[in-house]
Short mmCIF file of C-alpha atoms and ligand atoms in Angstrom, two decimals:
data_model
loop_
_atom_site.label_atom_id
_atom_site.label_comp_id
_atom_site.label_asym_id
_atom_site.label_seq_id
_atom_site.Cartn_x
_atom_site.Cartn_y
_atom_site.Cartn_z
CA MET A 128 134.13 -2.96 -56.79
CA SER A 129 131.65 -2.26 -54.04
CA VAL A 130 129.46 0.74 -53.49
CA VAL A 131 128.28 2.44 -50.32
CA LYS A 132 124.57 1.88 -50.37
CA LYS A 133 121.67 3.73 -48.86
CA HIS A 134 118.28 2.22 -48.21
CA ASN A 135 116.66 3.74 -51.28
CA PHE A 136 112.85 3.85 -51.19
CA GLY A 137 112.65 6.28 -54.11
CA ALA A 138 109.63 6.01 -56.42
CA GLY A 139 111.64 6.26 -59.62
CA PRO A 140 114.10 6.08 -61.14
CA CYS A 141 114.41 3.26 -58.67
CA ILE A 142 117.16 1.06 -57.37
CA LEU A 143 118.43 -1.88 -59.35
CA PRO A 144 120.20 -4.93 -57.90
CA PRO A 145 123.87 -4.26 -57.05
CA ALA A 146 125.02 -7.01 -59.42
CA VAL A 147 123.14 -5.33 -62.26
CA MET A 148 124.74 -1.96 -61.49
CA GLU A 149 128.15 -3.57 -61.50
CA GLN A 150 127.66 -5.36 -64.82
CA ALA A 151 126.25 -2.17 -66.32
CA ALA A 152 129.27 -0.21 -65.09
CA ASN A 153 131.64 -2.77 -66.61
CA ALA A 154 129.77 -2.69 -69.91
CA ILE A 155 130.30 1.05 -70.11
CA ILE A 156 134.06 0.52 -69.92
CA ASN A 157 134.47 -2.59 -72.04
CA TRP A 158 131.46 -4.54 -73.18
CA ASN A 159 131.88 -8.31 -73.56
CA ASN A 160 135.63 -7.79 -74.03
CA MET A 161 134.94 -6.21 -77.40
CA GLY A 162 137.22 -3.27 -76.61
CA LEU A 163 134.13 -1.08 -76.99
CA SER A 164 131.69 0.52 -74.59
CA ILE A 165 128.00 -0.45 -74.73
CA LEU A 166 127.50 3.30 -75.22
CA GLU A 167 129.34 3.37 -78.53
CA ILE A 168 128.33 0.15 -80.27
CA SER A 169 126.06 0.23 -83.28
CA HIS A 170 122.45 -0.60 -82.55
CA ARG A 171 122.55 -2.51 -85.86
CA SER A 172 125.43 -4.71 -84.70
CA PRO A 173 124.68 -8.42 -84.28
CA GLU A 174 125.72 -8.09 -80.62
CA PHE A 175 123.05 -5.53 -79.87
CA GLU A 176 120.47 -7.32 -82.00
CA SER A 177 121.01 -10.28 -79.74
CA VAL A 178 120.40 -8.04 -76.68
CA ILE A 179 116.99 -7.01 -78.03
CA LEU A 180 116.08 -10.58 -78.92
CA LYS A 181 117.13 -11.91 -75.53
CA ALA A 182 115.24 -9.17 -73.71
CA GLN A 183 112.09 -9.92 -75.70
CA LEU A 184 112.46 -13.62 -75.07
CA LEU A 185 112.93 -13.17 -71.33
CA ILE A 186 109.94 -10.87 -71.07
CA ARG A 187 107.88 -13.44 -72.94
CA GLU A 188 109.07 -16.16 -70.62
CA LEU A 189 108.76 -14.24 -67.33
CA LEU A 190 105.31 -12.81 -68.00
CA ASN A 191 103.97 -15.71 -70.05
CA VAL A 192 103.30 -13.47 -73.03
CA PRO A 193 101.32 -15.35 -75.71
CA ASN A 194 102.75 -15.61 -79.22
CA ASN A 195 100.21 -13.28 -80.77
CA TYR A 196 101.52 -10.41 -78.62
CA GLU A 197 104.32 -8.08 -79.68
CA ILE A 198 107.01 -6.82 -77.34
CA LEU A 199 108.33 -3.39 -78.28
CA PHE A 200 110.88 -0.96 -76.87
CA LEU A 201 110.13 2.72 -77.33
CA GLN A 202 111.42 5.99 -75.96
CA GLY A 203 109.41 8.85 -74.50
CA GLY A 204 108.45 7.31 -71.18
CA ALA A 205 105.01 6.23 -70.10
CA SER A 206 103.92 9.85 -70.52
CA SER A 207 104.28 9.62 -74.32
CA GLN A 208 101.91 6.68 -74.22
CA PHE A 209 99.23 8.96 -72.78
CA SER A 210 98.99 10.57 -76.25
CA MET A 211 100.21 7.70 -78.40
CA VAL A 212 97.37 5.43 -77.28
CA PRO A 213 94.57 7.77 -78.37
CA MET A 214 96.53 8.83 -81.46
CA ASN A 215 96.40 5.23 -82.63
CA PHE A 216 93.16 3.91 -81.25
CA LEU A 217 90.72 6.69 -80.36
CA LYS A 218 88.43 6.69 -83.38
CA ASN A 219 85.41 8.84 -84.07
CA PRO A 220 82.54 8.43 -83.43
CA SER A 221 83.68 6.10 -80.70
CA TYR A 222 85.23 7.22 -77.41
CA GLY A 223 88.03 6.38 -75.03
CA ALA A 224 86.82 5.04 -71.67
CA TYR A 225 89.05 5.87 -68.71
CA LEU A 226 89.30 4.72 -65.15
CA ASP A 227 90.27 7.80 -63.13
CA THR A 228 92.38 6.46 -60.27
CA GLY A 229 94.97 9.14 -59.69
CA TYR A 230 97.60 11.57 -60.86
CA PHE A 231 98.87 9.57 -63.82
CA ALA A 232 95.40 8.45 -64.91
CA GLN A 233 94.44 12.12 -65.00
CA LYS A 234 97.37 12.92 -67.22
CA ALA A 235 96.32 10.13 -69.59
CA ILE A 236 92.76 11.49 -69.65
CA LYS A 237 93.95 15.01 -70.40
CA GLU A 238 96.03 13.87 -73.39
CA ALA A 239 93.25 11.67 -74.79
CA GLY A 240 90.97 14.69 -74.82
CA LEU A 241 93.19 16.17 -77.54
CA PHE A 242 92.30 13.35 -79.92
CA GLY A 243 88.62 12.64 -79.40
CA GLN A 244 85.85 11.95 -76.98
CA VAL A 245 86.71 10.72 -73.51
CA GLU A 246 84.43 9.21 -70.90
CA ILE A 247 85.41 8.61 -67.31
CA VAL A 248 83.73 5.36 -66.32
CA ALA A 249 84.68 5.53 -62.65
CA SER A 250 86.68 7.88 -60.45
CA SER A 251 88.01 7.99 -56.91
CA GLN A 252 88.76 11.69 -57.03
CA ASP A 253 86.09 12.31 -54.37
CA LYS A 254 88.38 10.79 -51.73
CA ASP A 255 91.77 11.95 -52.96
CA TYR A 256 92.21 8.75 -54.97
CA SER A 257 92.59 6.70 -51.81
CA TYR A 258 90.72 3.73 -53.29
CA ILE A 259 90.05 1.89 -56.57
CA PRO A 260 86.51 2.69 -57.73
CA ASP A 261 84.10 0.04 -59.03
CA ILE A 262 82.97 0.34 -62.61
CA ILE A 263 79.20 0.22 -62.34
CA GLU A 264 78.55 -0.18 -66.03
CA LEU A 265 81.23 -1.65 -68.26
CA PRO A 266 81.67 0.34 -71.46
CA GLN A 267 80.85 -1.70 -74.54
CA GLY A 268 80.98 0.70 -77.46
CA ALA A 269 84.25 2.29 -76.41
CA ALA A 270 87.34 2.18 -78.60
CA TYR A 271 89.18 0.98 -75.52
CA LEU A 272 89.14 1.06 -71.74
CA HIS A 273 92.24 2.55 -70.12
CA CYS A 274 93.31 1.77 -66.57
CA THR A 275 96.36 2.20 -64.32
CA SER A 276 97.30 -0.99 -62.49
CA ASN A 277 99.25 0.72 -59.72
CA ASN A 278 98.86 4.33 -58.67
CA THR A 279 102.41 5.26 -57.83
CA ILE A 280 101.63 8.52 -56.09
CA GLU A 281 98.51 7.62 -54.15
CA GLY A 282 99.61 4.09 -53.20
CA THR A 283 96.64 2.10 -54.50
CA GLN A 284 96.69 -0.96 -56.75
CA MET A 285 94.13 -2.80 -58.84
CA LEU A 286 93.61 -6.37 -57.68
CA SER A 287 91.43 -7.42 -60.59
CA PHE A 288 90.84 -6.08 -64.06
CA PRO A 289 87.60 -5.56 -65.97
CA GLU A 290 86.65 -8.37 -68.34
CA ASN A 291 84.22 -8.65 -71.24
CA THR A 292 84.43 -5.02 -72.08
CA ALA A 293 86.15 -2.81 -74.67
CA PRO A 294 89.80 -3.58 -75.56
CA LEU A 295 91.74 -3.16 -72.34
CA ILE A 296 94.78 -0.86 -72.21
CA CYS A 297 96.81 -0.62 -69.03
CA ASP A 298 99.55 1.63 -67.71
CA MET A 299 101.61 -0.85 -65.67
CA SER A 300 104.61 1.40 -65.17
CA SER A 301 104.99 0.88 -61.45
CA ASP A 302 104.05 -2.74 -60.90
CA ILE A 303 104.97 -4.66 -64.03
CA PHE A 304 107.23 -7.63 -63.18
CA SER A 305 106.23 -7.32 -59.51
CA ARG A 306 103.33 -9.77 -59.61
CA SER A 307 101.76 -12.23 -62.00
CA VAL A 308 99.16 -10.87 -64.40
CA ASP A 309 97.20 -12.61 -67.10
CA ILE A 310 98.50 -10.86 -70.21
CA LYS A 311 95.67 -12.31 -72.31
CA LYS A 312 93.21 -9.99 -70.58
CA PHE A 313 94.90 -6.95 -72.07
CA ASP A 314 95.13 -5.61 -75.59
CA LEU A 315 97.96 -3.22 -74.85
CA ILE A 316 100.19 -2.76 -71.83
CA TYR A 317 102.76 0.00 -71.45
CA ALA A 318 105.34 0.76 -68.81
CA GLY A 319 108.11 3.29 -68.35
CA ALA A 320 111.18 1.25 -67.49
CA GLN A 321 112.48 3.18 -64.51
CA LYS A 322 110.24 1.71 -61.83
CA ASN A 323 110.73 -2.03 -61.97
CA LEU A 324 112.50 -2.80 -65.22
CA GLY A 325 115.63 -0.74 -65.71
CA PRO A 326 116.99 2.78 -66.01
CA ALA A 327 114.91 5.62 -67.44
CA GLY A 328 114.87 6.06 -71.20
CA MET A 329 112.95 3.03 -72.38
CA THR A 330 109.25 2.25 -72.50
CA LEU A 331 108.01 -1.30 -72.77
CA ILE A 332 104.97 -2.13 -74.87
CA ILE A 333 103.24 -5.50 -74.84
CA ALA A 334 100.42 -5.50 -77.36
CA LYS A 335 98.15 -7.96 -79.08
CA ASN A 336 98.95 -8.06 -82.75
CA GLU A 337 95.31 -8.13 -83.82
CA PHE A 338 94.71 -4.99 -81.79
CA LEU A 339 97.71 -3.18 -83.31
CA ASN A 340 96.27 -3.95 -86.72
CA THR A 341 93.17 -1.92 -85.88
CA ALA A 342 95.17 1.30 -85.39
CA LYS A 343 94.23 4.39 -87.36
CA SER A 344 96.15 5.58 -90.41
CA PRO A 345 98.02 7.71 -90.90
CA VAL A 346 99.84 8.09 -87.61
CA PRO A 347 103.21 9.91 -87.45
CA SER A 348 105.91 7.24 -87.78
CA MET A 349 107.45 7.79 -84.37
CA SER A 350 104.02 7.34 -82.78
CA ASP A 351 102.92 4.37 -84.86
CA TYR A 352 103.16 1.06 -82.98
CA ARG A 353 103.16 -0.86 -86.27
CA ILE A 354 106.33 0.90 -87.36
CA TYR A 355 108.13 -0.32 -84.23
CA ARG A 356 106.73 -3.80 -84.70
CA ASP A 357 107.76 -4.00 -88.34
CA ASN A 358 111.28 -2.72 -87.60
CA MET A 359 112.13 -4.82 -84.55
CA SER A 360 111.93 -1.67 -82.37
CA MET A 361 114.72 -0.19 -84.51
CA TYR A 362 112.96 2.22 -86.80
CA ASN A 363 115.30 4.79 -85.33
CA THR A 364 118.08 4.44 -82.75
CA PRO A 365 116.59 2.66 -79.77
CA PRO A 366 117.63 3.44 -76.17
CA VAL A 367 120.53 1.01 -76.36
CA PHE A 368 121.87 1.33 -72.84
CA SER A 369 118.45 1.23 -71.16
CA ILE A 370 117.50 -1.90 -73.05
CA TYR A 371 120.80 -3.53 -72.16
CA VAL A 372 120.47 -2.79 -68.44
CA ALA A 373 116.85 -3.94 -68.53
CA LEU A 374 118.09 -7.25 -69.95
CA LEU A 375 120.57 -7.57 -67.07
CA ASN A 376 117.76 -6.89 -64.64
CA LEU A 377 115.49 -9.45 -66.30
CA ILE A 378 118.25 -12.05 -66.03
CA TRP A 379 118.55 -11.17 -62.34
CA LEU A 380 114.78 -11.57 -61.97
CA ARG A 381 114.84 -14.97 -63.64
CA ASP A 382 117.67 -16.04 -61.34
CA GLN A 383 115.57 -15.03 -58.32
CA GLY A 384 112.99 -17.57 -59.44
CA GLY A 385 110.93 -15.33 -61.71
CA ILE A 386 107.69 -13.50 -61.05
CA SER A 387 106.14 -15.93 -58.57
CA ALA A 388 109.22 -15.83 -56.35
CA ILE A 389 109.58 -12.05 -56.48
CA GLU A 390 105.85 -11.66 -55.85
CA LEU A 391 106.17 -13.62 -52.60
CA GLN A 392 109.05 -11.38 -51.59
CA ASN A 393 107.06 -8.26 -52.50
CA VAL A 394 104.09 -9.41 -50.42
CA LYS A 395 106.39 -10.00 -47.46
CA LYS A 396 107.94 -6.55 -47.81
CA ALA A 397 104.57 -4.79 -48.09
CA ASN A 398 103.14 -6.72 -45.11
CA THR A 399 106.16 -5.83 -43.01
CA LEU A 400 105.75 -2.12 -43.59
CA TYR A 401 101.94 -1.95 -43.44
CA ARG A 402 102.03 -3.92 -40.18
CA GLU A 403 104.21 -1.24 -38.64
CA VAL A 404 102.19 1.62 -40.13
CA ASP A 405 99.05 0.10 -38.59
CA ARG A 406 100.65 -0.76 -35.25
CA ASN A 407 102.58 2.44 -34.66
CA PRO A 408 100.38 5.04 -32.94
CA LEU A 409 102.27 7.89 -34.62
CA PHE A 410 101.48 6.82 -38.20
CA TYR A 411 98.51 5.90 -40.37
CA GLY A 412 98.12 4.57 -43.90
CA THR A 413 96.41 6.84 -46.43
CA ALA A 414 95.08 4.25 -48.88
CA ASN A 415 91.94 2.18 -48.35
CA ALA A 416 93.15 -1.06 -46.75
CA ALA A 417 91.56 -3.23 -49.44
CA HIS A 418 93.34 -1.38 -52.25
CA ARG A 419 96.76 -0.83 -50.76
CA SER A 420 99.64 -0.97 -53.18
CA LYS A 421 102.40 -3.51 -52.60
CA MET A 422 104.81 -1.28 -54.50
CA ASN A 423 104.23 2.19 -53.06
CA VAL A 424 103.26 2.43 -49.41
CA THR A 425 101.77 5.83 -48.57
CA PHE A 426 101.40 6.95 -44.98
CA LYS A 427 101.28 10.04 -42.81
CA MET A 428 101.67 11.07 -39.20
CA HIS A 429 98.75 11.99 -36.97
CA ASP A 430 100.80 14.98 -35.92
CA PRO A 431 102.06 16.54 -39.19
CA LYS A 432 104.49 18.68 -37.22
CA LEU A 433 106.52 15.56 -36.53
CA GLU A 434 106.95 14.64 -40.19
CA GLU A 435 110.01 16.81 -40.80
CA GLU A 436 111.66 15.37 -37.74
CA PHE A 437 110.99 11.79 -38.80
CA LEU A 438 112.34 12.52 -42.28
CA ARG A 439 115.52 13.88 -40.72
CA PHE A 440 115.79 10.90 -38.39
CA ALA A 441 115.37 8.54 -41.36
CA ALA A 442 117.93 10.44 -43.44
CA GLU A 443 120.47 10.32 -40.61
CA ASN A 444 120.05 6.56 -40.68
CA GLY A 445 120.69 6.17 -44.39
CA ILE A 446 117.09 6.12 -45.61
CA VAL A 447 116.46 7.92 -48.90
CA GLY A 448 113.36 8.69 -50.93
CA ILE A 449 110.49 8.35 -48.45
CA LYS A 450 109.13 11.87 -48.74
CA GLY A 451 105.60 11.77 -50.17
CA TYR A 452 104.81 13.30 -53.54
CA ARG A 453 104.60 17.09 -53.31
CA THR A 454 100.82 17.24 -53.89
CA VAL A 455 100.12 14.47 -51.38
CA GLY A 456 102.58 15.05 -48.53
CA GLY A 457 103.43 12.57 -45.80
CA PHE A 458 105.55 9.61 -46.76
CA ARG A 459 105.81 7.14 -49.59
CA ALA A 460 108.07 4.13 -49.39
CA SER A 461 108.49 2.39 -52.73
CA LEU A 462 109.24 -1.31 -52.46
CA TYR A 463 110.26 -2.22 -56.00
CA ASN A 464 111.72 -5.63 -56.84
CA ALA A 465 115.35 -4.79 -56.12
CA LEU A 466 114.69 -3.41 -52.64
CA PRO A 467 115.67 -6.10 -50.13
CA LEU A 468 113.37 -7.17 -47.29
CA SER A 469 116.14 -6.13 -44.89
CA SER A 470 115.73 -2.48 -45.96
CA VAL A 471 112.01 -2.64 -45.22
CA GLU A 472 112.65 -4.24 -41.83
CA PHE A 473 115.16 -1.49 -41.15
CA LEU A 474 112.60 1.22 -41.91
CA ALA A 475 109.95 -0.48 -39.76
CA GLN A 476 112.44 -0.68 -36.89
CA LEU A 477 113.27 2.98 -37.31
CA MET A 478 109.58 3.86 -37.01
CA GLN A 479 109.51 1.95 -33.72
CA ASP A 480 112.63 3.70 -32.52
CA PHE A 481 111.06 7.03 -33.36
CA GLU A 482 107.95 6.10 -31.41
CA GLN A 483 110.13 5.34 -28.38
CA LYS A 484 111.90 8.66 -28.78
CA LYS A 485 108.56 10.44 -28.71
CA ASN A 486 107.40 9.14 -25.35
CA PRO A 487 104.88 6.52 -26.43
CA VAL A 488 102.73 6.34 -23.28
CA HIS A 489 101.76 9.97 -23.47
CA GLN A 490 101.40 10.06 -27.28
CA SER A 491 99.35 6.96 -27.89
CA SER A 492 96.67 7.76 -25.32
CA ASN A 493 96.15 11.15 -26.95
CA LEU A 494 96.07 9.77 -30.44
CA GLU A 495 93.71 6.91 -29.80
CA THR A 496 90.84 9.35 -29.98
CA ALA A 497 92.24 11.54 -32.74
CA ASN A 498 92.54 8.43 -34.85
CA HIS A 499 88.86 7.56 -34.99
C1 PLP B 535 106.12 7.09 -63.38
C2 PLP B 535 104.81 6.81 -64.01
C3 PLP B 535 104.43 7.41 -65.21
C4 PLP B 535 105.30 8.42 -65.93
O1 PLP B 535 106.38 7.77 -66.47
P1 PLP B 535 107.46 8.52 -67.37
O2 PLP B 535 108.27 7.38 -67.88
O3 PLP B 535 108.21 9.44 -66.47
O4 PLP B 535 106.76 9.25 -68.44
C5 PLP B 535 103.20 7.08 -65.75
N1 PLP B 535 102.40 6.21 -65.14
C6 PLP B 535 102.71 5.63 -63.96
C7 PLP B 535 101.77 4.68 -63.33
C8 PLP B 535 103.94 5.91 -63.36
O5 PLP B 535 104.26 5.34 -62.20
#
């Protein structure tokens, strides 16, 4: 079975490796030769229990998760975490400290406001979230400090994380498993699966047990992390298929050489595209160079009138998903783990071809001044 593939730069749900797609497709028809589909097996069956255990084990191994951290699989997407975090941990008279780095951080801030006091400790809103702001004064009395490791829409990424501060909570939806992180620095990490982990429908939680024990009571069962922990993520029916495909993807990742190997690949991919964005006189990057994301490359054209034409040109050549987010415009190329370097090289080449098409001599001399 082989599939006609596009070069898919979509921001999410994102591509998965072809081998994973194929195994997932087979499992829908007849899983493990059981004569049953993965879609119809009981989540309480020993076979599925072993899927959950294997997935947890692989996550622990790949990310070096210490033993005092829990690994949980929830539904509701990362967006449910925006309210679940404060529901569990935002206690009066304390406050939730938030790093305001973009669209998703803002959503998290808005939800937290429903449950208690919120303080924004740093924001890059003044420049359209094109950079990661410094935290001038680390919050100490806060219930927690919430940050977003990679800003999927704006194309910025945190290179370091605050230390010696309130318990650290991080939305890692769009860069988890793309680079090594020191899990010990965080008290709770959450990630919607559909960027770098698997298909939509599952949300990964990695949380320090001691921190979970400090949660408020009562919390509605479906929003209580301790309930998921105490029921092996099976308090209710878990997202069986999403967890299974995530496991396949984690096995693929391990076979690639794990996080350090994929990180090297991701750096190469990002460098390839940023190099062309910087070189090509028609384009420019929108994120501050020091804070550029290696997962989501955002860029625009000096002449916005050309953007439609470039999009068409890219589409004609099998490129999908590079239109920028509707509030931001321009382009966004997402370079998640499963996207091969060859696709990125292909896009960079296409940008060069487009430059040629547009009469470079004339264009670049005009734009040199517009640029600065
Ligand atoms: C995609 C994304 C979300 C929203 O995820 P859902 O699973 O759709 O709720 C939240 N945060 C970040 C950083 C994202 O990239």
